[in-house]
């Protein structure tokens, strides 16, 4: 048994884990339960770990603590999608536990795995069980138990892997969506693959000897959240010694939404939408003194603000008060966002989620003191939120889940107003948009009794499967009737790169026939993946 490892072996473990996820990413992607082209769990984990691997690959010999710090920093900035952000949080906790160590044994590994899991749980508000978080927690608990029996690194890692493998099938029973789909959690599979690769690297085995994940998924459900609380509350607490923020996380989750909690070595930074900011701030005082507090009434724009900068270096003097960043793809879509006031476009979207670093660069390039971000994809919102503590600017993430939501948000904003007014107007606009889309099914699936065949046109309404057909115009008619049944004063039709102008005009005619009262506009968006994105307001 290998008792201890140094920084060189930790580097080999990270490189092996990155290689394993890259190799198995499509198998992990196939476990995704939603049958549309997506950024996908495997792809996002691979890109995130790849950023860490590229950073540390050529580093000279370092202690395990310094090697882990380099890894964690690269993971955070390279994080893509929800799965990538959670992977980066696991890495961050691991690095914090061994920061001052020259080498480490199994007991140190157990402590690092425990902090790794705690860090991820503490940052993800309302975490779901039956996910990568669950399996990482089980593995960490077994590691702690094993270290008490034999503190050799190899033994503890082996025991943690076996526990994770046993916990993996249980994710299906812990999550109703996975149970209906008949698959285990994709992120949890990635976690097990990383542990397998780590043990293989430790034993000098080939990086290619990684077991494959299992069957493909049949369907999915989409979780939707709306911002319903009055006060946007942000604060930074200088820690007074209390290190465990578990109780604070629980407290916040019961009192609001849109929660981001970043627990760093010396500070805690929190963003929450709540109806009782006084209660939240009173609880936060238990953890130390405030260095920044900001409370905004998002309806009345009444703001009281006391801030201190978190920047490690002085940014260039801003040229304006308010800037905007949008994530999108397609020449027409990007041009549309620029025309309505977006300062910087981050290329990305459904099949290519941008990294935290990509969005952060865009924020810093706006030359504005305050920046509103439009992720325009539900899988990019968490990535964008990671930029809040990394930027010296006042960053607001508008939870736009689709491109039409982002366009409506930009149209609603007054660029000469305050950031508080902009955030309120944009959030209201996002909530008022009904998005319909037509893409194609990338796998066979069953969703609420609806049979979806690979290759069929697939219509989505509010991000949920609406229907399938081999005839795209039949689907457009069905969507038009659904739009006509609701509030329908304005309809924007954005057609994609594989749709001709003649075909788009036929789509316009269908909506004009069925929704004669609505104002209808057609734009060449040039977006990939989606034949049509339709905004109904």
Short mmCIF file of C-alpha atoms in Angstrom, two decimals:
data_model
loop_
_atom_site.label_atom_id
_atom_site.label_comp_id
_atom_site.label_asym_id
_atom_site.label_seq_id
_atom_site.Cartn_x
_atom_site.Cartn_y
_atom_site.Cartn_z
CA UNK A 1 0.00 0.00 0.00
CA UNK A 2 1.21 3.50 -0.85
CA UNK A 3 1.17 5.45 2.39
CA UNK A 4 1.83 9.06 1.28
CA UNK A 5 1.86 11.10 -1.92
CA UNK A 6 3.67 14.29 -2.92
CA UNK A 7 2.77 17.10 -5.32
CA UNK A 8 4.01 15.19 -8.38
CA UNK A 9 1.67 12.28 -7.70
CA UNK A 10 -1.24 14.66 -7.05
CA UNK A 11 -0.57 16.21 -10.45
CA UNK A 12 -0.62 12.77 -12.07
CA UNK A 13 -3.93 12.02 -10.34
CA UNK A 14 -5.51 15.22 -11.67
CA UNK A 15 -4.17 14.61 -15.18
CA UNK A 16 -5.51 11.05 -15.10
CA UNK A 17 -8.93 12.19 -13.89
CA UNK A 18 -9.10 14.80 -16.65
CA UNK A 19 -8.09 12.25 -19.28
CA UNK A 20 -10.67 9.76 -18.02
CA UNK A 21 -13.52 12.25 -18.11
CA UNK A 22 -12.48 13.45 -21.57
CA UNK A 23 -12.45 9.86 -22.81
CA UNK A 24 -15.79 8.95 -21.21
CA UNK A 25 -17.58 12.28 -21.67
CA UNK A 26 -19.98 11.01 -24.33
CA UNK A 27 -21.02 8.09 -22.14
CA UNK A 28 -21.71 10.59 -19.34
CA UNK A 29 -23.58 12.85 -21.79
CA UNK A 30 -25.78 9.92 -22.78
CA UNK A 31 -27.06 9.73 -19.21
CA UNK A 32 -28.52 13.24 -19.45
CA UNK A 33 -32.24 12.79 -19.20
CA UNK A 34 -33.40 15.66 -21.42
CA UNK A 35 -33.47 14.62 -25.12
CA UNK A 36 -32.29 17.87 -26.78
CA UNK A 37 -28.80 18.92 -27.92
CA UNK A 38 -27.18 20.21 -24.74
CA UNK A 39 -23.91 21.43 -23.23
CA UNK A 40 -24.08 18.10 -21.36
CA UNK A 41 -22.61 16.96 -18.07
CA UNK A 42 -19.69 15.02 -19.52
CA UNK A 43 -18.62 17.81 -21.85
CA UNK A 44 -18.78 20.43 -19.11
CA UNK A 45 -16.88 18.29 -16.60
CA UNK A 46 -14.27 17.52 -19.26
CA UNK A 47 -13.73 21.17 -20.17
CA UNK A 48 -13.56 22.16 -16.50
CA UNK A 49 -11.02 19.47 -15.58
CA UNK A 50 -9.16 20.14 -18.81
CA UNK A 51 -8.58 23.72 -17.69
CA UNK A 52 -6.97 22.43 -14.49
CA UNK A 53 -4.92 19.84 -16.34
CA UNK A 54 -3.58 22.43 -18.78
CA UNK A 55 -2.61 24.73 -15.91
CA UNK A 56 -0.69 22.19 -13.82
CA UNK A 57 0.74 19.92 -16.56
CA UNK A 58 3.99 21.85 -16.96
CA UNK A 59 4.40 23.04 -13.39
CA UNK A 60 7.68 22.10 -11.68
CA UNK A 61 7.71 20.12 -8.47
CA UNK A 62 5.40 21.67 -5.88
CA UNK A 63 4.07 20.61 -2.51
CA UNK A 64 0.65 18.96 -2.54
CA UNK A 65 -0.81 22.13 -1.04
CA UNK A 66 0.53 24.43 -3.75
CA UNK A 67 -0.34 21.95 -6.50
CA UNK A 68 -3.90 21.71 -5.18
CA UNK A 69 -4.16 25.51 -5.03
CA UNK A 70 -3.10 25.78 -8.66
CA UNK A 71 -5.65 23.13 -9.59
CA UNK A 72 -8.48 24.79 -7.67
CA UNK A 73 -7.86 28.22 -9.17
CA UNK A 74 -7.92 26.79 -12.69
CA UNK A 75 -11.07 24.77 -11.97
CA UNK A 76 -12.93 27.85 -10.76
CA UNK A 77 -12.04 29.95 -13.79
CA UNK A 78 -12.55 27.09 -16.22
CA UNK A 79 -15.88 25.93 -14.77
CA UNK A 80 -18.60 25.40 -17.39
CA UNK A 81 -22.23 24.61 -16.67
CA UNK A 82 -23.69 23.46 -13.38
CA UNK A 83 -21.71 20.22 -13.36
CA UNK A 84 -18.46 22.09 -14.00
CA UNK A 85 -19.16 24.60 -11.22
CA UNK A 86 -19.87 21.80 -8.72
CA UNK A 87 -16.68 20.03 -9.82
CA UNK A 88 -14.75 23.26 -9.20
CA UNK A 89 -16.31 23.62 -5.74
CA UNK A 90 -15.26 20.08 -4.85
CA UNK A 91 -11.73 20.94 -5.96
CA UNK A 92 -11.75 24.18 -4.00
CA UNK A 93 -12.66 22.46 -0.74
CA UNK A 94 -10.04 19.76 -1.32
CA UNK A 95 -7.34 22.39 -1.86
CA UNK A 96 -8.28 24.39 1.23
CA UNK A 97 -7.90 21.32 3.45
CA UNK A 98 -4.29 20.62 2.38
CA UNK A 99 -3.11 24.15 1.57
CA UNK A 100 -0.11 24.10 3.94
CA UNK A 101 0.91 20.45 3.42
CA UNK A 102 4.12 19.27 1.74
CA UNK A 103 2.68 15.76 1.25
CA UNK A 104 -0.39 13.86 2.45
CA UNK A 105 -1.50 10.47 3.74
CA UNK A 106 -4.88 8.77 3.89
CA UNK A 107 -6.03 10.69 6.93
CA UNK A 108 -5.28 13.94 5.10
CA UNK A 109 -7.16 12.61 2.07
CA UNK A 110 -10.18 11.86 4.23
CA UNK A 111 -10.13 15.39 5.67
CA UNK A 112 -9.77 16.88 2.20
CA UNK A 113 -12.67 14.82 0.83
CA UNK A 114 -14.84 15.90 3.75
CA UNK A 115 -14.06 19.59 3.20
CA UNK A 116 -14.53 19.09 -0.53
CA UNK A 117 -18.08 17.86 -0.03
CA UNK A 118 -18.89 20.49 2.59
CA UNK A 119 -17.70 23.28 0.29
CA UNK A 120 -19.88 22.08 -2.57
CA UNK A 121 -22.96 21.60 -0.38
CA UNK A 122 -22.49 25.01 1.25
CA UNK A 123 -22.39 26.84 -2.09
CA UNK A 124 -25.31 25.05 -3.75
CA UNK A 125 -28.52 26.34 -2.26
CA UNK A 126 -31.29 23.73 -1.99
CA UNK A 127 -29.07 20.86 -3.20
CA UNK A 128 -30.83 17.83 -4.62
CA UNK A 129 -30.02 14.36 -3.38
CA UNK A 130 -29.28 11.57 -5.81
CA UNK A 131 -26.55 13.65 -7.46
CA UNK A 132 -22.78 14.03 -7.49
CA UNK A 133 -23.14 15.75 -4.11
CA UNK A 134 -24.70 12.65 -2.55
CA UNK A 135 -22.07 10.28 -3.88
CA UNK A 136 -19.21 12.58 -2.86
CA UNK A 137 -20.64 12.78 0.67
CA UNK A 138 -20.88 8.99 0.96
CA UNK A 139 -17.34 8.57 -0.34
CA UNK A 140 -15.99 11.17 2.09
CA UNK A 141 -17.71 9.49 5.05
CA UNK A 142 -16.19 6.13 4.10
CA UNK A 143 -12.78 7.73 3.67
CA UNK A 144 -12.94 9.08 7.21
CA UNK A 145 -13.93 5.66 8.55
CA UNK A 146 -11.17 3.93 6.58
CA UNK A 147 -8.48 6.38 7.72
CA UNK A 148 -9.19 5.46 11.33
CA UNK A 149 -8.38 1.83 10.48
CA UNK A 150 -5.44 2.32 8.08
CA UNK A 151 -4.19 5.85 7.24
CA UNK A 152 -2.37 4.85 4.06
CA UNK A 153 -3.38 6.97 1.05
CA UNK A 154 -4.03 3.99 -1.24
CA UNK A 155 -6.27 2.17 1.23
CA UNK A 156 -8.40 5.23 2.00
CA UNK A 157 -8.80 6.07 -1.69
CA UNK A 158 -9.73 2.47 -2.51
CA UNK A 159 -12.37 2.40 0.23
CA UNK A 160 -13.79 5.76 -0.86
CA UNK A 161 -14.07 4.51 -4.44
CA UNK A 162 -15.88 1.35 -3.39
CA UNK A 163 -18.33 3.39 -1.31
CA UNK A 164 -18.98 5.73 -4.25
CA UNK A 165 -19.58 2.75 -6.53
CA UNK A 166 -22.10 1.35 -4.07
CA UNK A 167 -23.82 4.72 -3.69
CA UNK A 168 -24.10 5.31 -7.45
CA UNK A 169 -27.04 2.92 -8.15
CA UNK A 170 -28.93 4.45 -5.23
CA UNK A 171 -29.05 7.85 -6.94
CA UNK A 172 -31.79 6.42 -9.13
CA UNK A 173 -33.98 5.84 -6.08
CA UNK A 174 -33.17 9.19 -4.48
CA UNK A 175 -34.26 11.29 -7.46
CA UNK A 176 -37.72 10.80 -8.98
CA UNK A 177 -36.65 12.09 -12.39
CA UNK A 178 -33.78 9.60 -12.59
CA UNK A 179 -36.01 6.79 -11.36
CA UNK A 180 -38.55 7.40 -14.12
CA UNK A 181 -35.77 7.60 -16.68
CA UNK A 182 -34.18 4.42 -15.38
CA UNK A 183 -30.65 5.84 -15.08
CA UNK A 184 -28.18 6.98 -12.45
CA UNK A 185 -27.00 10.58 -12.12
CA UNK A 186 -24.56 11.66 -14.84
CA UNK A 187 -22.48 13.88 -12.54
CA UNK A 188 -22.20 11.09 -9.99
CA UNK A 189 -20.91 8.77 -12.71
CA UNK A 190 -18.28 11.39 -13.52
CA UNK A 191 -17.25 11.51 -9.87
CA UNK A 192 -16.81 7.74 -9.73
CA UNK A 193 -14.76 7.83 -12.93
CA UNK A 194 -12.49 10.47 -11.38
CA UNK A 195 -11.90 8.29 -8.31
CA UNK A 196 -11.21 5.26 -10.52
CA UNK A 197 -8.68 7.27 -12.49
CA UNK A 198 -7.05 8.53 -9.28
CA UNK A 199 -6.56 5.00 -7.97
CA UNK A 200 -5.27 3.85 -11.36
CA UNK A 201 -2.73 6.68 -11.45
CA UNK A 202 -1.60 5.84 -7.92
CA UNK A 203 -0.97 2.21 -8.93
CA UNK A 204 0.76 3.15 -12.17
CA UNK A 205 -2.01 1.71 -14.32
CA UNK A 206 -2.83 2.97 -17.79
CA UNK A 207 -5.02 6.05 -17.97
CA UNK A 208 -7.14 4.17 -20.52
CA UNK A 209 -8.34 1.50 -18.10
CA UNK A 210 -11.54 3.27 -17.07
CA UNK A 211 -14.85 1.41 -16.82
CA UNK A 212 -17.70 2.75 -18.93
CA UNK A 213 -20.92 4.27 -17.60
CA UNK A 214 -24.24 2.60 -18.28
CA UNK A 215 -27.37 2.97 -20.31
CA UNK A 216 -28.83 6.09 -21.89
CA UNK A 217 -31.67 8.08 -20.35
CA UNK A 218 -35.29 8.09 -21.43
CA UNK A 219 -36.58 11.49 -20.29
CA UNK A 220 -36.25 14.45 -17.93
CA UNK A 221 -38.02 17.13 -15.98
CA UNK A 222 -36.97 20.75 -15.85
CA UNK A 223 -36.94 22.58 -12.57
CA UNK A 224 -38.11 26.18 -12.81
CA UNK A 225 -37.66 28.90 -10.19
CA UNK A 226 -38.93 32.44 -10.13
CA UNK A 227 -37.68 35.38 -8.11
CA UNK A 228 -40.59 36.31 -5.85
CA UNK A 229 -38.96 38.19 -2.97
CA UNK A 230 -38.81 41.96 -2.54
CA UNK A 231 -35.32 42.77 -1.26
CA UNK A 232 -32.05 42.04 -3.01
CA UNK A 233 -29.60 41.71 -0.14
CA UNK A 234 -25.83 41.37 -0.43
CA UNK A 235 -23.15 41.45 2.24
CA UNK A 236 -19.58 40.51 3.02
CA UNK A 237 -18.67 39.29 6.51
CA UNK A 238 -15.12 39.32 7.84
CA UNK A 239 -14.99 36.01 9.72
CA UNK A 240 -14.61 36.06 13.50
CA UNK A 241 -13.53 32.44 13.78
CA UNK A 242 -16.72 30.55 12.93
CA UNK A 243 -15.67 28.39 9.97
CA UNK A 244 -18.72 26.17 9.38
CA UNK A 245 -21.44 27.98 7.41
CA UNK A 246 -23.81 24.99 7.25
CA UNK A 247 -26.28 26.62 9.64
CA UNK A 248 -26.15 29.89 7.70
CA UNK A 249 -26.82 28.05 4.46
CA UNK A 250 -29.86 26.34 6.00
CA UNK A 251 -31.09 29.63 7.43
CA UNK A 252 -30.82 31.41 4.06
CA UNK A 253 -32.48 28.60 2.09
CA UNK A 254 -35.57 28.99 4.28
CA UNK A 255 -35.80 32.76 3.78
CA UNK A 256 -35.31 33.47 0.11
CA UNK A 257 -34.05 32.48 -3.30
CA UNK A 258 -31.44 33.53 -5.91
CA UNK A 259 -28.92 32.58 -3.22
CA UNK A 260 -25.16 32.56 -3.76
CA UNK A 261 -22.92 31.88 -0.76
CA UNK A 262 -19.14 32.02 -1.20
CA UNK A 263 -17.23 30.86 1.87
CA UNK A 264 -13.60 31.91 1.49
CA UNK A 265 -10.74 31.67 3.96
CA UNK A 266 -11.34 35.02 5.65
CA UNK A 267 -14.73 36.19 4.37
CA UNK A 268 -18.25 35.07 3.58
CA UNK A 269 -20.02 36.75 0.66
CA UNK A 270 -23.78 36.32 0.29
CA UNK A 271 -26.37 37.34 -2.28
CA UNK A 272 -30.05 36.59 -1.54
CA UNK A 273 -33.51 37.78 -2.53
CA UNK A 274 -35.64 37.86 0.63
CA UNK A 275 -38.63 39.53 2.26
CA UNK A 276 -36.81 40.04 5.58
CA UNK A 277 -33.30 41.43 5.08
CA UNK A 278 -33.08 42.50 8.72
CA UNK A 279 -33.51 38.91 9.86
CA UNK A 280 -30.87 37.73 7.38
CA UNK A 281 -28.35 40.39 8.43
CA UNK A 282 -28.91 39.72 12.13
CA UNK A 283 -28.13 36.04 11.61
CA UNK A 284 -25.03 36.87 9.54
CA UNK A 285 -23.60 38.98 12.38
CA UNK A 286 -22.95 35.74 14.27
CA UNK A 287 -20.15 35.04 11.81
CA UNK A 288 -18.33 38.37 12.07
CA UNK A 289 -18.40 42.08 11.24
CA UNK A 290 -19.76 43.40 7.95
CA UNK A 291 -17.34 44.97 5.50
CA UNK A 292 -20.10 45.55 2.93
CA UNK A 293 -23.89 45.61 3.13
CA UNK A 294 -26.36 46.41 0.36
CA UNK A 295 -30.15 46.13 0.59
CA UNK A 296 -32.35 47.03 -2.39
CA UNK A 297 -36.10 47.12 -2.73
CA UNK A 298 -36.41 45.71 -6.22
CA UNK A 299 -39.87 47.24 -6.70
CA UNK A 300 -39.26 50.71 -5.27
CA UNK A 301 -35.57 51.04 -6.14
CA UNK A 302 -34.83 52.29 -2.62
CA UNK A 303 -31.19 51.44 -1.99
CA UNK A 304 -28.92 51.78 0.99
CA UNK A 305 -25.35 50.84 0.20
CA UNK A 306 -22.06 50.55 2.08
CA UNK A 307 -19.28 48.83 0.11
CA UNK A 308 -15.62 48.02 0.35
CA UNK A 309 -13.66 46.66 -2.59
CA UNK A 310 -12.64 43.01 -2.75
CA UNK A 311 -10.32 43.51 -5.72
CA UNK A 312 -6.71 42.37 -5.32
CA UNK A 313 -5.55 44.92 -7.87
CA UNK A 314 -6.88 48.23 -9.05
CA UNK A 315 -9.04 47.94 -12.19
CA UNK A 316 -8.83 50.47 -15.01
CA UNK A 317 -11.04 53.53 -14.37
CA UNK A 318 -14.56 52.74 -15.65
CA UNK A 319 -15.90 54.88 -18.48
CA UNK A 320 -19.59 54.47 -17.64
CA UNK A 321 -21.91 53.39 -14.87
CA UNK A 322 -23.79 50.45 -16.43
CA UNK A 323 -22.64 47.70 -18.78
CA UNK A 324 -24.23 44.56 -20.22
CA UNK A 325 -22.88 41.10 -21.11
CA UNK A 326 -24.89 38.47 -23.00
CA UNK A 327 -24.19 34.85 -23.84
CA UNK A 328 -25.44 33.80 -27.26
CA UNK A 329 -24.49 32.27 -30.59
CA UNK A 330 -25.48 32.96 -34.17
CA UNK A 331 -24.45 36.00 -36.18
CA UNK A 332 -27.95 37.47 -36.26
CA UNK A 333 -28.55 36.90 -32.55
CA UNK A 334 -25.24 38.49 -31.59
CA UNK A 335 -25.96 41.48 -33.85
CA UNK A 336 -29.42 41.88 -32.32
CA UNK A 337 -27.99 42.02 -28.79
CA UNK A 338 -25.39 44.59 -29.83
CA UNK A 339 -28.04 46.75 -31.48
CA UNK A 340 -30.08 46.91 -28.28
CA UNK A 341 -27.15 47.86 -26.05
CA UNK A 342 -25.09 44.81 -25.05
CA UNK A 343 -21.44 45.79 -24.61
CA UNK A 344 -19.83 42.36 -24.87
CA UNK A 345 -21.01 39.06 -26.34
CA UNK A 346 -19.74 35.76 -24.97
CA UNK A 347 -20.00 33.14 -27.67
CA UNK A 348 -21.78 30.11 -26.28
CA UNK A 349 -25.09 28.54 -25.53
CA UNK A 350 -26.76 25.17 -25.60
CA UNK A 351 -23.98 22.99 -27.00
CA UNK A 352 -21.01 25.01 -25.72
CA UNK A 353 -21.31 26.48 -22.25
CA UNK A 354 -18.76 29.26 -21.64
CA UNK A 355 -16.44 29.12 -18.65
CA UNK A 356 -16.43 31.39 -15.63
CA UNK A 357 -13.23 32.92 -17.00
CA UNK A 358 -14.88 33.63 -20.38
CA UNK A 359 -17.68 35.56 -18.69
CA UNK A 360 -15.32 37.28 -16.26
CA UNK A 361 -13.19 38.59 -19.14
CA UNK A 362 -16.31 40.00 -20.76
CA UNK A 363 -17.35 41.70 -17.50
CA UNK A 364 -13.98 43.38 -17.12
CA UNK A 365 -13.96 44.52 -20.76
CA UNK A 366 -17.19 46.52 -20.50
CA UNK A 367 -15.52 49.53 -18.88
CA UNK A 368 -18.51 49.87 -16.57
CA UNK A 369 -18.79 50.10 -12.78
CA UNK A 370 -21.84 47.83 -12.70
CA UNK A 371 -22.51 44.97 -15.10
CA UNK A 372 -25.66 42.95 -15.77
CA UNK A 373 -25.12 39.46 -17.22
CA UNK A 374 -27.66 37.66 -19.40
CA UNK A 375 -26.75 33.93 -19.39
CA UNK A 376 -29.66 33.10 -21.75
CA UNK A 377 -29.44 29.43 -20.80
CA UNK A 378 -30.46 27.67 -17.59
CA UNK A 379 -27.18 25.73 -17.55
CA UNK A 380 -25.07 28.91 -17.62
CA UNK A 381 -26.75 30.81 -14.76
CA UNK A 382 -24.71 29.15 -12.00
CA UNK A 383 -21.48 29.69 -13.98
CA UNK A 384 -22.30 33.39 -14.30
CA UNK A 385 -23.00 33.64 -10.58
CA UNK A 386 -19.45 32.43 -9.85
CA UNK A 387 -18.23 35.73 -11.32
CA UNK A 388 -19.88 37.79 -8.56
CA UNK A 389 -17.10 37.29 -5.97
CA UNK A 390 -14.33 37.22 -8.60
CA UNK A 391 -15.00 40.66 -10.08
CA UNK A 392 -14.30 44.05 -8.53
CA UNK A 393 -17.41 45.37 -10.28
CA UNK A 394 -21.00 45.31 -9.05
CA UNK A 395 -22.19 42.24 -10.97
CA UNK A 396 -25.86 41.27 -11.31
CA UNK A 397 -26.88 38.00 -12.92
CA UNK A 398 -30.26 38.23 -14.63
CA UNK A 399 -31.68 34.67 -14.65
CA UNK A 400 -32.57 34.57 -18.36
CA UNK A 401 -32.98 30.93 -19.38
CA UNK A 402 -33.50 31.54 -23.09
CA UNK A 403 -32.31 34.00 -25.73
CA UNK A 404 -35.80 35.53 -26.19
CA UNK A 405 -35.88 36.22 -22.44
CA UNK A 406 -32.52 37.98 -22.75
CA UNK A 407 -33.65 40.12 -25.68
CA UNK A 408 -36.83 41.18 -23.88
CA UNK A 409 -34.77 42.02 -20.80
CA UNK A 410 -32.46 44.30 -22.80
CA UNK A 411 -35.37 46.03 -24.52
CA UNK A 412 -36.95 46.75 -21.12
CA UNK A 413 -33.90 48.38 -19.56
CA UNK A 414 -33.07 52.08 -19.42
CA UNK A 415 -29.28 52.19 -20.05
CA UNK A 416 -29.07 55.60 -18.39
CA UNK A 417 -30.74 54.41 -15.18
CA UNK A 418 -29.18 52.86 -12.10
CA UNK A 419 -28.12 49.23 -11.91
CA UNK A 420 -30.89 48.62 -9.38
CA UNK A 421 -33.51 49.94 -11.79
CA UNK A 422 -31.98 47.93 -14.61
CA UNK A 423 -32.00 44.70 -12.58
CA UNK A 424 -35.64 45.15 -11.59
CA UNK A 425 -36.79 45.97 -15.13
CA UNK A 426 -34.84 43.08 -16.62
CA UNK A 427 -36.11 40.56 -14.06
CA UNK A 428 -39.68 41.66 -14.71
CA UNK A 429 -39.18 41.33 -18.46
CA UNK A 430 -37.70 37.85 -18.13
CA UNK A 431 -40.73 36.68 -16.18
CA UNK A 432 -43.12 38.06 -18.80
CA UNK A 433 -41.72 36.09 -21.76
CA UNK A 434 -43.00 32.75 -22.98
CA UNK A 435 -40.34 30.99 -25.06
CA UNK A 436 -41.15 28.35 -27.66
CA UNK A 437 -38.45 26.49 -29.56
CA UNK A 438 -38.06 23.85 -32.22
CA UNK A 439 -34.95 21.68 -32.25
CA UNK A 440 -34.36 17.99 -32.91
CA UNK A 441 -34.29 14.97 -30.63
CA UNK A 442 -30.79 13.56 -30.10
CA UNK A 443 -32.00 10.34 -28.50
CA UNK A 444 -35.08 8.19 -28.10
CA UNK A 445 -36.97 9.19 -24.98
CA UNK A 446 -40.29 9.03 -23.19
CA UNK A 447 -41.55 12.17 -21.45
CA UNK A 448 -44.86 12.10 -19.53
CA UNK A 449 -46.13 9.39 -21.84
CA UNK A 450 -44.98 11.18 -25.01
CA UNK A 451 -42.74 8.99 -27.17
CA UNK A 452 -39.84 10.93 -28.68
CA UNK A 453 -37.84 9.41 -31.52
CA UNK A 454 -34.27 10.32 -32.31
CA UNK A 455 -34.10 12.67 -35.30
CA UNK A 456 -37.69 13.97 -35.04
CA UNK A 457 -38.38 17.68 -34.80
CA UNK A 458 -38.97 18.46 -31.12
CA UNK A 459 -40.95 21.47 -29.92
CA UNK A 460 -40.39 22.98 -26.48
CA UNK A 461 -42.70 25.35 -24.63
CA UNK A 462 -41.23 27.08 -21.57
CA UNK A 463 -38.26 24.67 -21.82
CA UNK A 464 -40.46 21.57 -21.53
CA UNK A 465 -41.16 19.11 -24.38
CA UNK A 466 -44.35 20.18 -26.15
CA UNK A 467 -44.55 17.68 -29.00
CA UNK A 468 -42.71 15.95 -31.82
CA UNK A 469 -43.35 15.54 -35.53
CA UNK A 470 -41.52 14.66 -38.71
CA UNK A 471 -43.17 17.77 -40.28
CA UNK A 472 -41.82 21.03 -38.87
CA UNK A 473 -44.77 23.08 -40.16
CA UNK A 474 -47.20 20.84 -38.29
CA UNK A 475 -45.26 21.61 -35.11
CA UNK A 476 -45.30 25.34 -35.88
CA UNK A 477 -49.08 25.22 -36.22
CA UNK A 478 -49.44 23.48 -32.88
CA UNK A 479 -47.21 26.07 -31.22
CA UNK A 480 -49.16 28.91 -32.84
CA UNK A 481 -52.43 27.52 -31.47
CA UNK A 482 -50.84 27.21 -28.01
CA UNK A 483 -49.71 30.85 -28.25
CA UNK A 484 -53.17 31.96 -29.34
CA UNK A 485 -54.70 30.26 -26.30
CA UNK A 486 -52.72 32.52 -23.97
CA UNK A 487 -51.63 36.14 -23.79
CA UNK A 488 -50.33 36.93 -27.26
CA UNK A 489 -49.76 40.58 -28.20
CA UNK A 490 -46.25 40.28 -29.65
CA UNK A 491 -44.51 37.32 -31.32
CA UNK A 492 -40.83 37.35 -32.31
CA UNK A 493 -39.65 34.53 -34.57
CA UNK A 494 -35.87 33.98 -34.69
CA UNK A 495 -34.86 31.42 -37.29
CA UNK A 496 -31.66 29.42 -37.19
CA UNK A 497 -28.73 28.67 -39.44
CA UNK A 498 -30.44 25.72 -41.14
CA UNK A 499 -33.63 27.62 -42.04
CA UNK A 500 -34.01 29.63 -45.26
CA UNK A 501 -35.73 33.01 -45.44
CA UNK A 502 -38.49 31.42 -47.54
CA UNK A 503 -39.10 28.80 -44.85
CA UNK A 504 -39.11 31.49 -42.16
CA UNK A 505 -41.72 33.47 -44.09
CA UNK A 506 -43.92 30.38 -44.17
CA UNK A 507 -43.59 30.22 -40.38
CA UNK A 508 -44.66 33.87 -40.22
CA UNK A 509 -47.74 33.09 -42.33
CA UNK A 510 -48.73 30.28 -39.98
CA UNK A 511 -48.58 32.55 -36.93
CA UNK A 512 -50.33 35.43 -38.74
CA UNK A 513 -53.18 33.09 -39.67
CA UNK A 514 -53.64 31.65 -36.18
CA UNK A 515 -52.70 34.76 -34.14
CA UNK A 516 -54.18 37.61 -36.25
CA UNK A 517 -54.21 40.10 -33.36
CA UNK A 518 -50.52 39.78 -32.58
CA UNK A 519 -47.68 41.92 -33.89
CA UNK A 520 -45.24 39.49 -35.54
CA UNK A 521 -41.58 40.09 -36.36
CA UNK A 522 -39.14 37.67 -38.02
CA UNK A 523 -35.34 37.87 -37.57
CA UNK A 524 -32.51 35.81 -39.03
CA UNK A 525 -30.83 34.73 -35.79
CA UNK A 526 -28.43 32.28 -37.40
CA UNK A 527 -28.37 30.26 -34.17
CA UNK A 528 -27.22 26.63 -34.18
CA UNK A 529 -29.25 23.74 -32.73
CA UNK A 530 -32.63 25.53 -32.80
CA UNK A 531 -34.52 25.87 -36.07
CA UNK A 532 -36.78 28.42 -34.42
CA UNK A 533 -36.78 30.40 -31.18
CA UNK A 534 -40.13 32.11 -30.66
CA UNK A 535 -40.85 34.84 -28.13
CA UNK A 536 -44.48 35.25 -27.05
CA UNK A 537 -45.46 38.24 -24.92
#
